[in-house]
Tab-separated table of C-alpha atoms and ligand atoms in Angstrom:
chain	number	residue	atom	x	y	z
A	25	UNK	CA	7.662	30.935	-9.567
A	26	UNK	CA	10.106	33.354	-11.261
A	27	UNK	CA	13.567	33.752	-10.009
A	28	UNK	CA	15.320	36.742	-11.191
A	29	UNK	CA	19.082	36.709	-11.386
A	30	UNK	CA	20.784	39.750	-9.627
A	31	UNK	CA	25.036	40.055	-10.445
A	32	UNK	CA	26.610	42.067	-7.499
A	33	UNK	CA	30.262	42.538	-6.362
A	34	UNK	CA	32.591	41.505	-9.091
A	35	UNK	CA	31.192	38.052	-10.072
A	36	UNK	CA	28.342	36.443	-7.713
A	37	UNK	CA	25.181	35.962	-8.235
A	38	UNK	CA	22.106	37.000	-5.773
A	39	UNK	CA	18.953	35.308	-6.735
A	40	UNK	CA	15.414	37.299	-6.060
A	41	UNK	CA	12.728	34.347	-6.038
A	42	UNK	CA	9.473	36.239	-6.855
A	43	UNK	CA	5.885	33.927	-6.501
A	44	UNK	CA	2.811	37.068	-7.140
A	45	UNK	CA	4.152	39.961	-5.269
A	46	UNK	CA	6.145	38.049	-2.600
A	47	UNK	CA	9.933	37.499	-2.994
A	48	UNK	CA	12.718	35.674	-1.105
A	49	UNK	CA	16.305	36.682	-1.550
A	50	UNK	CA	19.049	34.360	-1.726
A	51	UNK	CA	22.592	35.180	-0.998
A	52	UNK	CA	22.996	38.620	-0.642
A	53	UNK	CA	25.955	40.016	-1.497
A	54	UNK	CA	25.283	43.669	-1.712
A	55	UNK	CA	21.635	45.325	-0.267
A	56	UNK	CA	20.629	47.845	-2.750
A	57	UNK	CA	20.909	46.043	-6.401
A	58	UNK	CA	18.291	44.010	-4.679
A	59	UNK	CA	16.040	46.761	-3.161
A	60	UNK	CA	16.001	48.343	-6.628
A	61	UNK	CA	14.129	45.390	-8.334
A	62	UNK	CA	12.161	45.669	-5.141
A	63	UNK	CA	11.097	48.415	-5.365
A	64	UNK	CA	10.561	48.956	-9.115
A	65	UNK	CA	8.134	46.144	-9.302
A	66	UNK	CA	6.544	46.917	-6.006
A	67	UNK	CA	7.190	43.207	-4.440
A	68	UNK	CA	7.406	42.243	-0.910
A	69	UNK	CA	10.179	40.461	0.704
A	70	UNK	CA	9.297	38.567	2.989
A	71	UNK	CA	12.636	36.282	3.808
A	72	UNK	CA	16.124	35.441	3.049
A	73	UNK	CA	18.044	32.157	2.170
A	74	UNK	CA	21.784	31.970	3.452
A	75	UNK	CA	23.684	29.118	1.674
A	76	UNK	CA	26.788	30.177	3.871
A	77	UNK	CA	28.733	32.117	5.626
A	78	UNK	CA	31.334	33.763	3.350
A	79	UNK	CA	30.985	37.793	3.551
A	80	UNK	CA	30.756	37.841	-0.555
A	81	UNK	CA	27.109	35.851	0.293
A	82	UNK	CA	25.754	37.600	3.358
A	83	UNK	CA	27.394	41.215	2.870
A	84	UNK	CA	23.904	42.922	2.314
A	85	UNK	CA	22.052	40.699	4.878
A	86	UNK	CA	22.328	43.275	7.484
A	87	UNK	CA	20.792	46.119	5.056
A	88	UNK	CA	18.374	44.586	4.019
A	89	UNK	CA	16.892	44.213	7.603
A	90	UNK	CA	17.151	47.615	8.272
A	91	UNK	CA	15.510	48.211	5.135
A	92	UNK	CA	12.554	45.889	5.370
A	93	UNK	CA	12.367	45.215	9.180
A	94	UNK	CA	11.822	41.558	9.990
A	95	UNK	CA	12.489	39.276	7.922
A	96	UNK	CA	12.699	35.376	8.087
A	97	UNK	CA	16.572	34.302	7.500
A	98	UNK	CA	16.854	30.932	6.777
A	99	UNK	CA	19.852	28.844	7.413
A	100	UNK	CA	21.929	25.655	8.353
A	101	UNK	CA	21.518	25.358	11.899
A	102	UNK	CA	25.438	25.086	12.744
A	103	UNK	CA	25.610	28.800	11.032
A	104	UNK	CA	23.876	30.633	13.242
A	105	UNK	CA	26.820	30.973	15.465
A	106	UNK	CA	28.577	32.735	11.973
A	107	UNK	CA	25.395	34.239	10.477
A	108	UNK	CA	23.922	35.555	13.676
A	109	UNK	CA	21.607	37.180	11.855
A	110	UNK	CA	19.244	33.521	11.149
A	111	UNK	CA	16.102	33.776	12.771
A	112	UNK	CA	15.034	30.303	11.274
A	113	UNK	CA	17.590	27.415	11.764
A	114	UNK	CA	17.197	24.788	9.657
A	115	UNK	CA	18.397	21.324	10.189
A	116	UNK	CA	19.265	19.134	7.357
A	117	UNK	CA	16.838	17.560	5.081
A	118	UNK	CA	13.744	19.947	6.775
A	119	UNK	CA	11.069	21.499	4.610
A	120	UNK	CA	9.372	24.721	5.179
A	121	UNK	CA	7.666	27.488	2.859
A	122	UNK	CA	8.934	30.348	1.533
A	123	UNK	CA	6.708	32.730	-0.955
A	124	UNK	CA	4.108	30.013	-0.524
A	125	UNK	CA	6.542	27.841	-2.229
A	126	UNK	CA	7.986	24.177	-0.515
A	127	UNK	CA	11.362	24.208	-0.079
A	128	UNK	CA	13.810	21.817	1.721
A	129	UNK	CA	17.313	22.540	2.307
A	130	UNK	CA	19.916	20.053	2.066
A	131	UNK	CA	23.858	20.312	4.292
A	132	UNK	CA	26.843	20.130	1.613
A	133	UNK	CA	29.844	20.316	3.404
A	134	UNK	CA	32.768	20.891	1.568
A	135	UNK	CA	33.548	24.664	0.900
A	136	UNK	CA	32.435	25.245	3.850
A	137	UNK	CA	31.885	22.895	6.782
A	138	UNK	CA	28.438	24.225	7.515
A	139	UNK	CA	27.300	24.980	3.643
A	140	UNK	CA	23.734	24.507	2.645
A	141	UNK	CA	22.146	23.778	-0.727
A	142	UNK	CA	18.079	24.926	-0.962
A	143	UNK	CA	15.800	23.066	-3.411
A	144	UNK	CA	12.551	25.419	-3.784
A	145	UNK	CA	10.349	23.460	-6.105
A	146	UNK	CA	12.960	22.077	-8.929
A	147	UNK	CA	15.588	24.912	-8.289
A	148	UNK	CA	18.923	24.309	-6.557
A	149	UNK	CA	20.107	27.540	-5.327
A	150	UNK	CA	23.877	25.981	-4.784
A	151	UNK	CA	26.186	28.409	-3.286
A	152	UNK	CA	29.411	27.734	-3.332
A	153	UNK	CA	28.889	24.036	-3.772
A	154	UNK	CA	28.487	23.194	-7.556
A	155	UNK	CA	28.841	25.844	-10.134
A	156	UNK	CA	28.526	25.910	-14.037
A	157	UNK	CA	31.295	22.983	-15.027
A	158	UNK	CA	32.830	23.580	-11.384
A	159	UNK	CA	32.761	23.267	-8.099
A	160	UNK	CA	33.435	25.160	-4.651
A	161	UNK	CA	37.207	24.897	-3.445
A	162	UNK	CA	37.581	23.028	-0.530
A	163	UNK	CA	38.180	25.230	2.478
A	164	UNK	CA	36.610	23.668	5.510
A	165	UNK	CA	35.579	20.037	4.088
A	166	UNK	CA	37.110	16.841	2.818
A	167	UNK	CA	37.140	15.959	-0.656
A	168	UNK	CA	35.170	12.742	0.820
A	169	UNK	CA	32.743	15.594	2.155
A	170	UNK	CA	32.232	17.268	-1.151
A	171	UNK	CA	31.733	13.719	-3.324
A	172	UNK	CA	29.220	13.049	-0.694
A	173	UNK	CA	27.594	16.505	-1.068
A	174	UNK	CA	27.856	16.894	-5.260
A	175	UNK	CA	26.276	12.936	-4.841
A	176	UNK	CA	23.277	14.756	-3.034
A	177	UNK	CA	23.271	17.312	-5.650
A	178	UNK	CA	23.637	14.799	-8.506
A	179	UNK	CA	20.572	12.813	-7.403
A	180	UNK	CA	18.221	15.843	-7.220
A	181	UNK	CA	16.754	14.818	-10.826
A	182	UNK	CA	18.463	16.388	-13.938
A	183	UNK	CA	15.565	18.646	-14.858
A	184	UNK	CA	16.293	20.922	-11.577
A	185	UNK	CA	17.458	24.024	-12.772
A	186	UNK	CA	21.087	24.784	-11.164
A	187	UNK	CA	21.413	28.970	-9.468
A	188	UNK	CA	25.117	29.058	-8.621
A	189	UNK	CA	27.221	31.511	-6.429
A	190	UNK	CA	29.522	32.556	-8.953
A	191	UNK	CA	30.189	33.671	-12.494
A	192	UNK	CA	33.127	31.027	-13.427
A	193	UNK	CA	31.463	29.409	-15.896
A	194	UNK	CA	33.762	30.012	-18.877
A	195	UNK	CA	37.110	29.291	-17.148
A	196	UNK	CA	35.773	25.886	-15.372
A	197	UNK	CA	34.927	24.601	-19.211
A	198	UNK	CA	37.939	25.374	-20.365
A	199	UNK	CA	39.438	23.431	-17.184
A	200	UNK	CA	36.572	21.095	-18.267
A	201	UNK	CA	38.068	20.762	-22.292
A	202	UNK	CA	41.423	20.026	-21.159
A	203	UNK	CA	40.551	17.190	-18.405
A	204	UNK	CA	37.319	15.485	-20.411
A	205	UNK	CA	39.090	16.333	-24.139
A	206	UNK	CA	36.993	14.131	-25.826
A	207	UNK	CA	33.361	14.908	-24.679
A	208	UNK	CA	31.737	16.879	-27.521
A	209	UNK	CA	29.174	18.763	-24.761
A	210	UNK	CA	31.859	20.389	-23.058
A	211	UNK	CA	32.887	22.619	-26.442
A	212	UNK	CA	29.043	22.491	-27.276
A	213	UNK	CA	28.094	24.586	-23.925
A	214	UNK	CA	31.182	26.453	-23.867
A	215	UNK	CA	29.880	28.113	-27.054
A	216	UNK	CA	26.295	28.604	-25.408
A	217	UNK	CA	28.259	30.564	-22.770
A	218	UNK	CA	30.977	32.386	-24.753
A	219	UNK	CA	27.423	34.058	-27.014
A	220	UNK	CA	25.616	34.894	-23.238
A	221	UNK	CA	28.656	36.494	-21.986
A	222	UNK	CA	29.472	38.545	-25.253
A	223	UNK	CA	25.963	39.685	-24.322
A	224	UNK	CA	27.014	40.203	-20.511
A	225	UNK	CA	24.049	37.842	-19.896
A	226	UNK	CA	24.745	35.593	-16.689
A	227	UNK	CA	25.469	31.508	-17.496
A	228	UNK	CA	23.373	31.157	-14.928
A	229	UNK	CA	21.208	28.967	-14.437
A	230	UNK	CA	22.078	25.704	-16.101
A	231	UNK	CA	20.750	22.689	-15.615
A	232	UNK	CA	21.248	19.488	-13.747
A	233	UNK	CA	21.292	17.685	-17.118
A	234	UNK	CA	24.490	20.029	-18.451
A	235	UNK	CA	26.137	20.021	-15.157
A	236	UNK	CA	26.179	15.991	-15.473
A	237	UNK	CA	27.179	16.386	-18.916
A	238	UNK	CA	30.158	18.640	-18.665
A	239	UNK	CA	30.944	19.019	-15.307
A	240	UNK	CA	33.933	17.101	-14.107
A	241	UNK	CA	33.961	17.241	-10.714
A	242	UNK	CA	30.249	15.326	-11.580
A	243	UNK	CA	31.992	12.844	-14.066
A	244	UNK	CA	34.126	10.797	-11.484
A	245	UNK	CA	33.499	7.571	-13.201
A	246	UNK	CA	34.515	8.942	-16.660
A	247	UNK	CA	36.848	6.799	-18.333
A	248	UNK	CA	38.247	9.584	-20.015
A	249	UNK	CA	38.892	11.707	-17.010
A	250	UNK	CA	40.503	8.502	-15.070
A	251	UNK	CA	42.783	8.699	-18.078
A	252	UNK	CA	43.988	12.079	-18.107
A	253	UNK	CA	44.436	11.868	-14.672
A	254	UNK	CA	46.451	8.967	-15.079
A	255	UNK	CA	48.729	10.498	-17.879
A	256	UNK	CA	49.233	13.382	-16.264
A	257	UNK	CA	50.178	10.924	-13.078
A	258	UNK	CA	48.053	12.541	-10.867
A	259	UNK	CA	46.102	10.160	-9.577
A	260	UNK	CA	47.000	8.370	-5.866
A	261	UNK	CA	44.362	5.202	-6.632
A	262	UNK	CA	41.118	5.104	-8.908
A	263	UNK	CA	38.664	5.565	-6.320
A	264	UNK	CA	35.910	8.179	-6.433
A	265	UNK	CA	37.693	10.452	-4.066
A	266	UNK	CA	40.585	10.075	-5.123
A	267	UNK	CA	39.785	11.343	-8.539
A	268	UNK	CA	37.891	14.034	-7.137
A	269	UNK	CA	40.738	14.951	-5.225
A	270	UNK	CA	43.219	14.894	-8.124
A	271	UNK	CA	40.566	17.186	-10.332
A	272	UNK	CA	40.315	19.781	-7.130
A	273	UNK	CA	44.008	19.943	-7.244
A	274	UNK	CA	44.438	20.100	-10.627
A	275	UNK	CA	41.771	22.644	-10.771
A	276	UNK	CA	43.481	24.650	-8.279
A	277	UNK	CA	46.255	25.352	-10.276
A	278	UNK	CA	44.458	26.616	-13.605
A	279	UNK	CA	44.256	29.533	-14.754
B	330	LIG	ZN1	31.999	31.033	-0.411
B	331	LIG	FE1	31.441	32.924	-2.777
């Protein structure tokens, strides 16, 4: 299994899983940067993966079908009534096959109330959900939802490769640096990512292991990040939410 990593729009990521000449699409945010990597290496798509609704996600869903014809669309069941376009509903926790490859698909509520996470062999395709050092803002959910949903995530096995939605890498580790100050990863991987991006190469994908490293909003127990929270009198009580909760906000106004 390859998976090829297509940036559209200003700063998501599409992901083309290619097994042999069959491919599966995930996300698509725009049709044709996809359909040129199609084309040029003469594969066959055979199905797309919708982690959620958001336009920035499913924007080239409807050209690709007109392109291609039928295609499977997978999604969370309680989408279909915002992606109309699903063909394949999937409930949460069910396998199936795409590319001749198992996949299962996991609900993550939080960014969205319907959001979806797909695990195709050890690759998280994560949406909006998790990205590199971040995670998904909290439109539809709870930040008792998204614990609950990162805890999924987290449990996955760190040598999963992580295929986020969105190129935010650098700013979350900076957000990362100033919340977890002393954890020597966090300025570790934010040079990793500073050299890719010089290069215009995507941060993604990380893995499991550096996302449990450096990413806060996966570091809930961290004595240090308690701390900070604590300084910067943030924090409501010292519960796992409420950490969360206080990181979200604090994330929220960052920049
Ligand atoms: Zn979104
Ligand atoms: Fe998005």
């Amino acid at each position: 299994m390859e998976v090829v990593v297509v940036p559209c729009l200003y700063d998501n990521y599409t992901y083309l899983i290619i097994n042999g000449k069959q491919a599966a699409v995930v996300d698509p945010s725009e049709a044709w940067p996809v359909m040129n990597i199609i084309d040029d290496r003469g594969l066959e798509l055979s199905a797309v993966l919708c982690t959620h609704h958001h336009h920035d996600h499913i924007g080239g869903l409807a050209d690709l079908l007109d392109e291609y014809g039928s295609l499977d669309v997978y999604g969370f069941f309680q989408d279909r009534t915002r992606i109309p376009l699903i063909t394949k509903p999937l409930q949460d926790n069910e396998s199936f096959s795409v590319c001749d490859l198992e996949a299962t698909v996991m609900h993550t509520p939080g960014h969205t109330s319907t959001h979806v996470v797909f695990c195709v062999e050890d690759h998280l395709f994560v949406g909006d959900t998790l990205f590199g050092a971040g995670c998904g803002r909290l439109f539809e959910g709870t930040a008792e939802q998204m614990v609950h949903s990162l805890d999924r995530i987290s449990a996955c096995g760190s040598q999963c490769s992580v295929f986020f939605g969105h190129e935010y890498t650098e700013l979350n580790l900076r957000f990362a640096a100033q919340v977890d100050p002393t954890n020597p990863a966090i300025g570790r991987r934010a040079a990793r990512v500073a050299d890719m991006r010089r290069e215009d190469r995507p941060s993604a994908p990380s893995t499991l292991k550096e996302e449990l490293e450096t990413n806060p909003f996966l570091r809930i127990e961290d004595g240090a990040i308690i701390d900070q929270l604590k300084r910067e009198e943030r924090l409501e009580s010292s519960g796992r939410v409420a950490v969360f909760a206080a990181l979200r906000e604090q994330r929220n106004n960052f920049s």
